Short mmCIF file of C-alpha atoms in Angstrom, two decimals:
data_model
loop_
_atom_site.label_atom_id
_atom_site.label_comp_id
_atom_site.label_asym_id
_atom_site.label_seq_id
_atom_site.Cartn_x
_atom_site.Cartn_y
_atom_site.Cartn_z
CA UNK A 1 -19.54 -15.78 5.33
CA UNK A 2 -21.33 -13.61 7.62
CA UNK A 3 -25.45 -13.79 7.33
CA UNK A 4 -25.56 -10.28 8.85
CA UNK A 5 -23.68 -8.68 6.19
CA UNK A 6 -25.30 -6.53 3.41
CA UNK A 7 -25.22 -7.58 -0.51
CA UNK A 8 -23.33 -4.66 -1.15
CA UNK A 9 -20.73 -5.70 1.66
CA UNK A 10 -20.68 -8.89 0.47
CA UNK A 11 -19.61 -8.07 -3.03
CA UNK A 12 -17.06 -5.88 -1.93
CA UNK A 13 -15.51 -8.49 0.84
CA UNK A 14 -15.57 -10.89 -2.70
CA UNK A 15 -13.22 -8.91 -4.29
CA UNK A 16 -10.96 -8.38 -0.97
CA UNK A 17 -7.75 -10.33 0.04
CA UNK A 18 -6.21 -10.16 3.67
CA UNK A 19 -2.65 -10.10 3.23
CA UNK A 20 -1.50 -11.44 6.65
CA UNK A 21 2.05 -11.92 7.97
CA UNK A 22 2.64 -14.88 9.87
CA UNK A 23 5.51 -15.95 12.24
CA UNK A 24 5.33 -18.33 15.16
CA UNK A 25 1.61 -17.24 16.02
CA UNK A 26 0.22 -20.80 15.92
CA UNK A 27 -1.45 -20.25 19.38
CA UNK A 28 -3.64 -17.29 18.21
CA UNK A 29 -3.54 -17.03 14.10
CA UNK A 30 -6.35 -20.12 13.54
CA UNK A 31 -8.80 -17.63 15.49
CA UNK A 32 -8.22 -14.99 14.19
CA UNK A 33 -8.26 -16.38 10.40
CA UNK A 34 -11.26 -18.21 11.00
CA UNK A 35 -12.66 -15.23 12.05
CA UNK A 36 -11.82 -12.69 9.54
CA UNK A 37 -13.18 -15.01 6.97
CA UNK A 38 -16.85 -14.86 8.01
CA UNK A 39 -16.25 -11.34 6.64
CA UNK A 40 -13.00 -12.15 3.91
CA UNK A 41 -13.23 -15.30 2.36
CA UNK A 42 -9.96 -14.82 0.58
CA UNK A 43 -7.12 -14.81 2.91
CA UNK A 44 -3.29 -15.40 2.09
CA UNK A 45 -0.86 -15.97 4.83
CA UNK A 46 2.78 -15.98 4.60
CA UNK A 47 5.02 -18.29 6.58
CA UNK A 48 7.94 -16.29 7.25
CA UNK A 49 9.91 -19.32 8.36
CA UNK A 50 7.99 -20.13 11.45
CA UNK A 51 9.43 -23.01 13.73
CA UNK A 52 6.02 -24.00 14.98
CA UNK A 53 2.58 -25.20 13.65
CA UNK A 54 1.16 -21.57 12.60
CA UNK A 55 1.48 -22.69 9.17
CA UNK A 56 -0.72 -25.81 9.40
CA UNK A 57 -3.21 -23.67 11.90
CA UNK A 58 -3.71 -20.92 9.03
CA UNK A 59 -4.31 -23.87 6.21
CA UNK A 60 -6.89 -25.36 8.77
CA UNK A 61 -8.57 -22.04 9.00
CA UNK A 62 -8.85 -21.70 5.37
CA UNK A 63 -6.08 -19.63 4.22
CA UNK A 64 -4.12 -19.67 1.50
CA UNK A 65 -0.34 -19.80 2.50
CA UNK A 66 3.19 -18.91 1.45
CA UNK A 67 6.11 -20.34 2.71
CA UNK A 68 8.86 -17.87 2.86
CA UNK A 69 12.10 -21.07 2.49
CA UNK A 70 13.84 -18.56 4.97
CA UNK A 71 13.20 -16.07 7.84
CA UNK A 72 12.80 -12.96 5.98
CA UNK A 73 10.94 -10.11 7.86
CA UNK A 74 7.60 -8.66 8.03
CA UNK A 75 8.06 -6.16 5.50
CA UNK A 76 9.15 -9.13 2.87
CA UNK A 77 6.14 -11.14 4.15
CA UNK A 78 3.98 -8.03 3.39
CA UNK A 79 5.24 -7.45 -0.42
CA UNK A 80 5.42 -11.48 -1.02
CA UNK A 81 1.71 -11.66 0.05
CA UNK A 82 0.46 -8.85 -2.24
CA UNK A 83 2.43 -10.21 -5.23
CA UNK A 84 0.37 -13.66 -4.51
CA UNK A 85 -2.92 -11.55 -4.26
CA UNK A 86 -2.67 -9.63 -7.20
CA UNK A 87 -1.78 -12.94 -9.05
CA UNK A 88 -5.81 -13.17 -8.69
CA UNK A 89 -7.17 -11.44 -11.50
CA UNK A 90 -10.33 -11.07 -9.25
CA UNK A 91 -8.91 -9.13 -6.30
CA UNK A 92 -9.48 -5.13 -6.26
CA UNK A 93 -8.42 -4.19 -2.32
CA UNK A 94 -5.77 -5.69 -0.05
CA UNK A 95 -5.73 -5.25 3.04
CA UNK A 96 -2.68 -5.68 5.65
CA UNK A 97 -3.58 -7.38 8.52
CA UNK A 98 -2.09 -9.05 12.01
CA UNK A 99 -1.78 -12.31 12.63
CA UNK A 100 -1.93 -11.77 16.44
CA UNK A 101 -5.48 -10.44 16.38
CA UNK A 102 -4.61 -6.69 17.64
CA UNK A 103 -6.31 -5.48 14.24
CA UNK A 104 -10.76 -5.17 13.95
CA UNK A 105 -12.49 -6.83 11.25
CA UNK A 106 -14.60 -4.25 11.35
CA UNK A 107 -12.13 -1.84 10.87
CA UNK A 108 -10.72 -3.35 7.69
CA UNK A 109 -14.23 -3.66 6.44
CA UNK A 110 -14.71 -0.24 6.60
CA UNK A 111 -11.09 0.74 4.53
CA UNK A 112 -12.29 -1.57 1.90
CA UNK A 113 -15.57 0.40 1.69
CA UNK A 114 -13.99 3.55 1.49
CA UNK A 115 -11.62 2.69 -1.09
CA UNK A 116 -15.07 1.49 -3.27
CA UNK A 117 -16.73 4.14 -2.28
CA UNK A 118 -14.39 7.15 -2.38
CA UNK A 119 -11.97 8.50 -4.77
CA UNK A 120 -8.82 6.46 -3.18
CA UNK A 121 -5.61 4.54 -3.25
CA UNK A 122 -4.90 3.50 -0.19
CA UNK A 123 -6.48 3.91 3.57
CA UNK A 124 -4.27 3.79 6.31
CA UNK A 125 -5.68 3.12 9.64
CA UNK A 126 -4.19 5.33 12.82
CA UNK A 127 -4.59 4.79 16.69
CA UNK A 128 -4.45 8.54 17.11
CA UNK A 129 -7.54 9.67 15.03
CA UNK A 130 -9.61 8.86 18.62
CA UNK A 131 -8.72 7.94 21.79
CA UNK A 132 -9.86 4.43 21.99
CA UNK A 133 -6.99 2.89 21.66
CA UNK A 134 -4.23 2.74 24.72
CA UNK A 135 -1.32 2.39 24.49
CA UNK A 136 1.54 3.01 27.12
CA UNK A 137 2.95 6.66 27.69
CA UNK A 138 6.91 5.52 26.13
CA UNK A 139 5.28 3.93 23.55
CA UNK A 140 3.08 7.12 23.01
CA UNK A 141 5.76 9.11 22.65
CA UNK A 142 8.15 7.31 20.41
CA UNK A 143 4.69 6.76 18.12
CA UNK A 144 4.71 10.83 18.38
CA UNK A 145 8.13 11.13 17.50
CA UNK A 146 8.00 8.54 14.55
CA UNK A 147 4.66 10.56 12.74
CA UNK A 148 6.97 13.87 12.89
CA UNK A 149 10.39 12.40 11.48
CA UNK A 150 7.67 10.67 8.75
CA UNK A 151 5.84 13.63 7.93
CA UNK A 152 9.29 15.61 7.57
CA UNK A 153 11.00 13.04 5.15
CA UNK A 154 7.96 12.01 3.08
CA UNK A 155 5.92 14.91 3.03
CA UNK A 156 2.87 12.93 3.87
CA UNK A 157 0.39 14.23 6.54
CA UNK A 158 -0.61 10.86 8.61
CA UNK A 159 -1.68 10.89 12.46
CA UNK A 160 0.24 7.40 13.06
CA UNK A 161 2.72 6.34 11.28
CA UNK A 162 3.46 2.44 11.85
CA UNK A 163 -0.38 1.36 11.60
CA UNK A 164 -0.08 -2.13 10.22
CA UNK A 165 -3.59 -2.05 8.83
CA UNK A 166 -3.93 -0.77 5.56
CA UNK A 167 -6.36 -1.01 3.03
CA UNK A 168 -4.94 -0.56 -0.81
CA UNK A 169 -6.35 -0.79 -4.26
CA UNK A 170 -4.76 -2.88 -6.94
CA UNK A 171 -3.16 0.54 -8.26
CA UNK A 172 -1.76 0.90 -4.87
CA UNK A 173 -0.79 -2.69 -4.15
CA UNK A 174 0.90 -2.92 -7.80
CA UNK A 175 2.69 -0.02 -7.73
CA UNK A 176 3.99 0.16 -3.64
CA UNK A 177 7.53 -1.74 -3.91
CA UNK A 178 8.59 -2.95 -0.10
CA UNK A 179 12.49 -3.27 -0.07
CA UNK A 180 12.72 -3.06 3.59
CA UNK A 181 12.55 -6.70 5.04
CA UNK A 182 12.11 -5.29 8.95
CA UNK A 183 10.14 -2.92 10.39
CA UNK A 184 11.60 0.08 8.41
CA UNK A 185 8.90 -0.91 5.75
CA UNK A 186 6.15 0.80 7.50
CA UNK A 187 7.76 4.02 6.82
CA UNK A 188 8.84 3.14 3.37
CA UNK A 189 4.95 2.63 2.40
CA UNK A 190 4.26 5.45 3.81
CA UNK A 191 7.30 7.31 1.49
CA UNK A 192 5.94 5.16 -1.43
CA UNK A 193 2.73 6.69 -0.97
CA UNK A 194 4.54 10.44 -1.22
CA UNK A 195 6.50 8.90 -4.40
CA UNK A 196 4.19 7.54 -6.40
CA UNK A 197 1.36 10.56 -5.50
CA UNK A 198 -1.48 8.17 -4.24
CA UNK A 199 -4.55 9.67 -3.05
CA UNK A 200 -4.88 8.59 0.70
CA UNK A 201 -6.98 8.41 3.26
CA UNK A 202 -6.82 7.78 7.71
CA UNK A 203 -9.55 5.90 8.85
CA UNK A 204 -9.51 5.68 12.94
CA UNK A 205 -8.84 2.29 13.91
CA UNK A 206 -8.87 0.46 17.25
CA UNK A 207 -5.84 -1.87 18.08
CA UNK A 208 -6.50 -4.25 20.68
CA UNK A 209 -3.91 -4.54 23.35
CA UNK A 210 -3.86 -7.49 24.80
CA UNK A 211 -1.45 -9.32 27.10
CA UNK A 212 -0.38 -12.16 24.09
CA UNK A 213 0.50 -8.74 21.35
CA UNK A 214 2.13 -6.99 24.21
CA UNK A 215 4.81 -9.49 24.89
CA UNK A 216 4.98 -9.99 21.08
CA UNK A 217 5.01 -6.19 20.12
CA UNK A 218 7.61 -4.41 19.02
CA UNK A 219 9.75 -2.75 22.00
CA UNK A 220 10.66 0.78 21.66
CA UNK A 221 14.19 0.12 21.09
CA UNK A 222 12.70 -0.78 17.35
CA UNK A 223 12.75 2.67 16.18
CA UNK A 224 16.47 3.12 16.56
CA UNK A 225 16.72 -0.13 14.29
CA UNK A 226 14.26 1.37 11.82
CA UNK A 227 16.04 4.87 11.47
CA UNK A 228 18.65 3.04 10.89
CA UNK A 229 17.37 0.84 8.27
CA UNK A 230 15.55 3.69 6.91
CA UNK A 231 19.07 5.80 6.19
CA UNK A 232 21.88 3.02 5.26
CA UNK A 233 18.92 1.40 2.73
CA UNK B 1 50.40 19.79 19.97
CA UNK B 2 52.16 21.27 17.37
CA UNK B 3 51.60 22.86 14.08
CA UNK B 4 52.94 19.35 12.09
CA UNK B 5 49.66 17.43 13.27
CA UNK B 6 47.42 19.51 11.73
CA UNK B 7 48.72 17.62 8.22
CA UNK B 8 47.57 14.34 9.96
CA UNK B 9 44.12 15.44 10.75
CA UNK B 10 43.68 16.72 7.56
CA UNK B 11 44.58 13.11 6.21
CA UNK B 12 42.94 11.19 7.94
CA UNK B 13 39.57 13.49 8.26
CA UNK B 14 40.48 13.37 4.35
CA UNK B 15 40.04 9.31 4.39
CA UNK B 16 36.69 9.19 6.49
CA UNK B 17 35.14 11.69 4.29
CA UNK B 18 35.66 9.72 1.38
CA UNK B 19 34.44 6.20 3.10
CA UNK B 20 31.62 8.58 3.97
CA UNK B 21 30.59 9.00 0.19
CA UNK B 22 31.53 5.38 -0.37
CA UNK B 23 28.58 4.69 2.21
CA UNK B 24 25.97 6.96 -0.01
CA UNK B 25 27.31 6.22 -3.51
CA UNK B 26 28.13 2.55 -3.84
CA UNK B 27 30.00 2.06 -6.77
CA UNK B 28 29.23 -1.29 -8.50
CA UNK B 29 30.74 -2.49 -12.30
CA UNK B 30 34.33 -2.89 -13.63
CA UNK B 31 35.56 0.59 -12.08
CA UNK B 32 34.50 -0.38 -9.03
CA UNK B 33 36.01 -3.45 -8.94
CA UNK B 34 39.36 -2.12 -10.44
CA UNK B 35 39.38 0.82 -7.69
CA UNK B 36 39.33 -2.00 -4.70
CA UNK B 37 41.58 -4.17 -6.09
CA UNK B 38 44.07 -1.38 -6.83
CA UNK B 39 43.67 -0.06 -3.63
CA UNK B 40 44.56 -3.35 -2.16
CA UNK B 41 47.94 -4.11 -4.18
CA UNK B 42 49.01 -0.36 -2.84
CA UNK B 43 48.20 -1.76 0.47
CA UNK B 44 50.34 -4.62 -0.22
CA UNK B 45 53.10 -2.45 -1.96
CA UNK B 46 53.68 -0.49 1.10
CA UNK B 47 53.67 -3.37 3.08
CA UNK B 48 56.13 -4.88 1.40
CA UNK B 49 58.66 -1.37 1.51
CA UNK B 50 57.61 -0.82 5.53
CA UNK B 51 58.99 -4.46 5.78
CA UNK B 52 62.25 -3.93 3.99
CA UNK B 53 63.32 -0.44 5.23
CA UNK B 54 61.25 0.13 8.91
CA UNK B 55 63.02 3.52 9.43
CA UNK B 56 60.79 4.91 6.56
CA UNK B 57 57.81 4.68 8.29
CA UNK B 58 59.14 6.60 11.11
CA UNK B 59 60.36 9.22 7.91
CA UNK B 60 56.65 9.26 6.65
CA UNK B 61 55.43 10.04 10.28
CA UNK B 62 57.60 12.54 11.42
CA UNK B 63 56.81 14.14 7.88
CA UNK B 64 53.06 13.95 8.50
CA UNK B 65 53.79 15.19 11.96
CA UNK B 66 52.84 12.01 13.90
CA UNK B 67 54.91 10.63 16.74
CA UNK B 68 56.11 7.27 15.39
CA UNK B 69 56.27 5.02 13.01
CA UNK B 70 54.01 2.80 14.80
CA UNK B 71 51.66 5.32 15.60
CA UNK B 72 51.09 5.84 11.65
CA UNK B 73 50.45 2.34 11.24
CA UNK B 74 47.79 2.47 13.89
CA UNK B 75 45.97 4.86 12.72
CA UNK B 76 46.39 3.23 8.81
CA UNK B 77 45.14 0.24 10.40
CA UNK B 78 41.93 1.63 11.57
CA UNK B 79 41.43 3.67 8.57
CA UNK B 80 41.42 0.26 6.30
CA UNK B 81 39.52 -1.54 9.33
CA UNK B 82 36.76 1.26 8.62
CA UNK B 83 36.90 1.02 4.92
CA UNK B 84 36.46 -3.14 5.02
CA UNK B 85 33.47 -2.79 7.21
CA UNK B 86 31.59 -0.13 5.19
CA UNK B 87 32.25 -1.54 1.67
CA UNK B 88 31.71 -5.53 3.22
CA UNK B 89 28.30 -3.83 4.96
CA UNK B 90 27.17 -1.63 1.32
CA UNK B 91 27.71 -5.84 0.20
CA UNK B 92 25.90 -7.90 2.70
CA UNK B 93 22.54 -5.60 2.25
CA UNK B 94 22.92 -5.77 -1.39
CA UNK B 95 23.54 -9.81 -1.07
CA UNK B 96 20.17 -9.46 1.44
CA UNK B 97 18.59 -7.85 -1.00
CA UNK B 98 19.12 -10.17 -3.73
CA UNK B 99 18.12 -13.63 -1.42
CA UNK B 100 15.20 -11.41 -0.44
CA UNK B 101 14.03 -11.64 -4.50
CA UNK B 102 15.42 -15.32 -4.69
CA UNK B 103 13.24 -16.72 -2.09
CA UNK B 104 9.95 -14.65 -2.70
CA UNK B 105 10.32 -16.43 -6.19
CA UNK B 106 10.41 -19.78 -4.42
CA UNK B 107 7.85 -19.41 -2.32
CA UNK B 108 5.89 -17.76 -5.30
CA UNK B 109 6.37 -20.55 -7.23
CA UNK B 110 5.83 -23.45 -4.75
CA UNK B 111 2.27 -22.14 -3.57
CA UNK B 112 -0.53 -23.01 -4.92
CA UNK B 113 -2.08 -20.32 -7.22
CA UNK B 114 -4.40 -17.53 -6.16
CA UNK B 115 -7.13 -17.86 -8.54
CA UNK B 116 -7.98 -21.02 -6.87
CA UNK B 117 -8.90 -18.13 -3.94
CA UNK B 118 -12.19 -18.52 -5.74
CA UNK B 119 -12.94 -21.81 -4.05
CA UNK B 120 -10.77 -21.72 -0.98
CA UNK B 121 -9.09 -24.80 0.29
CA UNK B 122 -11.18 -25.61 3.38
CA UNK B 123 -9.35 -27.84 4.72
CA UNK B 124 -6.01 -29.67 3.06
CA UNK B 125 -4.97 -31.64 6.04
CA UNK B 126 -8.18 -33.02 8.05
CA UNK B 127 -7.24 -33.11 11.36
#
């Protein structure tokens, strides 16, 4: 673990699982595992079927991981991983995060602290809250055009509405039920968190951009597959 | 153009609507079950009649105000083309959904338990 950190931070980091999708990242995920335990020593990564070595690279970084048998989508990675967490009777927060490395430490640190802190279920991190993070002007505006339809249909007031990092408490992560295998299921949590009334929280977040999560980003033809998904359920 | 077709619009607009509700309410059980298959011998039965006496579908057509008899079976085709894909699509996410359970249960069962979190596994296979 990290020397620098505070008791306090320590204690709450103790309590915290990273819940981290994983498919065909073996090039980047043993970083960026290794380095998100110096702050989270408990780390669970499912194998959604990858056809490379990111399986063996997140065991040699210390993770815990889940082999999906078949190629089942990021949302099913998501809800497999939190039903593994919460089989840990030790484990308060969750917290969704990359395997590509686009998503802070910091930043997730922070969530968890809120949620220990503050009278919360969930914290939901957005790219919109400041102006740190860049991303292109199409992708802006589909992003845009996403948080309206979201805040229309699920009554929820977020800034960004497909943030993959998320902090929740075991209330949250317990109660949040992912259906949507694909991408849809950013939107579902975010109509789960209408549903089920869970107090939540944005917290601005900075994604990195970098060349390697460009080419493996979603493309804006995504969001006519997730509208999709989202209405013939 | 005339007044006759508006009886095959209505029929056919008729048929969509309902595969429309079939989309939002899919009905699962015995009824369900008993509806499609009944649906099916119909099918079958009618099949069976156009074979034996081909004027009458030229009859039914002309009745419904369509040109011909082929024409009716056209647009019957594409009706229970429409039909198969929405009730075979309603099935393939529900079969999704159920593998979707089956192997999170496998691969919740074939990990190695989260308590051990407490003392990760540092390193299973030493490179």
């Amino acid at each position: 673990m990290d020397p620098a950190m505070s008791d306090a931070d320590r204690i709450i980091a103790e309590k915290t699982w990273l819940v981290i999708p994983l498919f065909n990242e073996a090039a980047v995920v043993g970083d960026v595992i290794r380095y998100a335990r110096e702050t989270f020593p408990h780390v669970v990564c499912v194998d959604d079927g990858s056809t490379d070595d990111s399986a063996q690279a997140a065991r040699r970084a210390g993770a815990h991981v889940v082999h999906h048998p078949i190629n089942l989508g990021q949302g099913a990675s998501l809800q497999t991983g939190l039903r593994y967490a919460l089989t840990d009777p030790g484990a308060e927060y969750f917290v969704t995060f990359d395997s590509d490395g686009q998503h802070r430490v910091e930043d997730a640190l922070d969530m968890v602290r809120r949620l220990a802190t503050e009278p919360l279920d969930i914290v939901v991190g957005s790219r919109f809250l400041d102006d740190r993070t860049k991303p292109g002007a199409i992708k802006r505006l589909v992003l845009k055009a996403a948080v309206v339809f979201q805040n229309v249909t699920s009554g929820v007031r977020l800034t960004d509405a497909h943030n993959g990092l998320r902090a929740l408490s075991r209330q949250a992560a317990s109660s949040i039920r992912v259906t949507q295998n694909r991408m849809a299921h950013a939107s579902e949590i975010v109509n789960e968190i209408g549903r089920l009334k869970l107090r939540y929280a944005e917290q601005p977040v900075h994604i990195i951009y970098t060349d390697y999560s460009r080419s493996k980003g979603q493309s804006v033809w995504n969001s006519v597959n997730i509208v999709s998904d989202l209405i013939f359920k | 153009m005339d007044a006759n077709q508006i009886l095959i619009k209505v029929v056919l607009i008729t048929v969509f609507a309902v595969l429309g509700l079939v989309i939002l309410l899919p009905r699962r059980g015995a009824r369900g079950m008993a509806i499609r298959r009944l649906t099916l011998l119909l099918v079958m039965v009618s099949a069976v009649i156009a074979v034996i006496f081909p004027n009458l579908t030229n009859a039914v057509a002309s009745v419904l105000g369509v040109g011909r008899g082929t024409d009716l079976l056209l647009y019957g085709l594409i009706v229970v083309f429409l039909g198969f894909a929405v009730t075979s699509s309603a099935h393939n996410r529900r079969l999704d959904r159920q593998i979707t359970d089956l192997a999170r249960q496998i691969a919740l069962t074939e990990a190695p338990t989260a308590q051990d979190g407490r003392t990760p596994t540092e390193d299973v296979n030493p490179a």
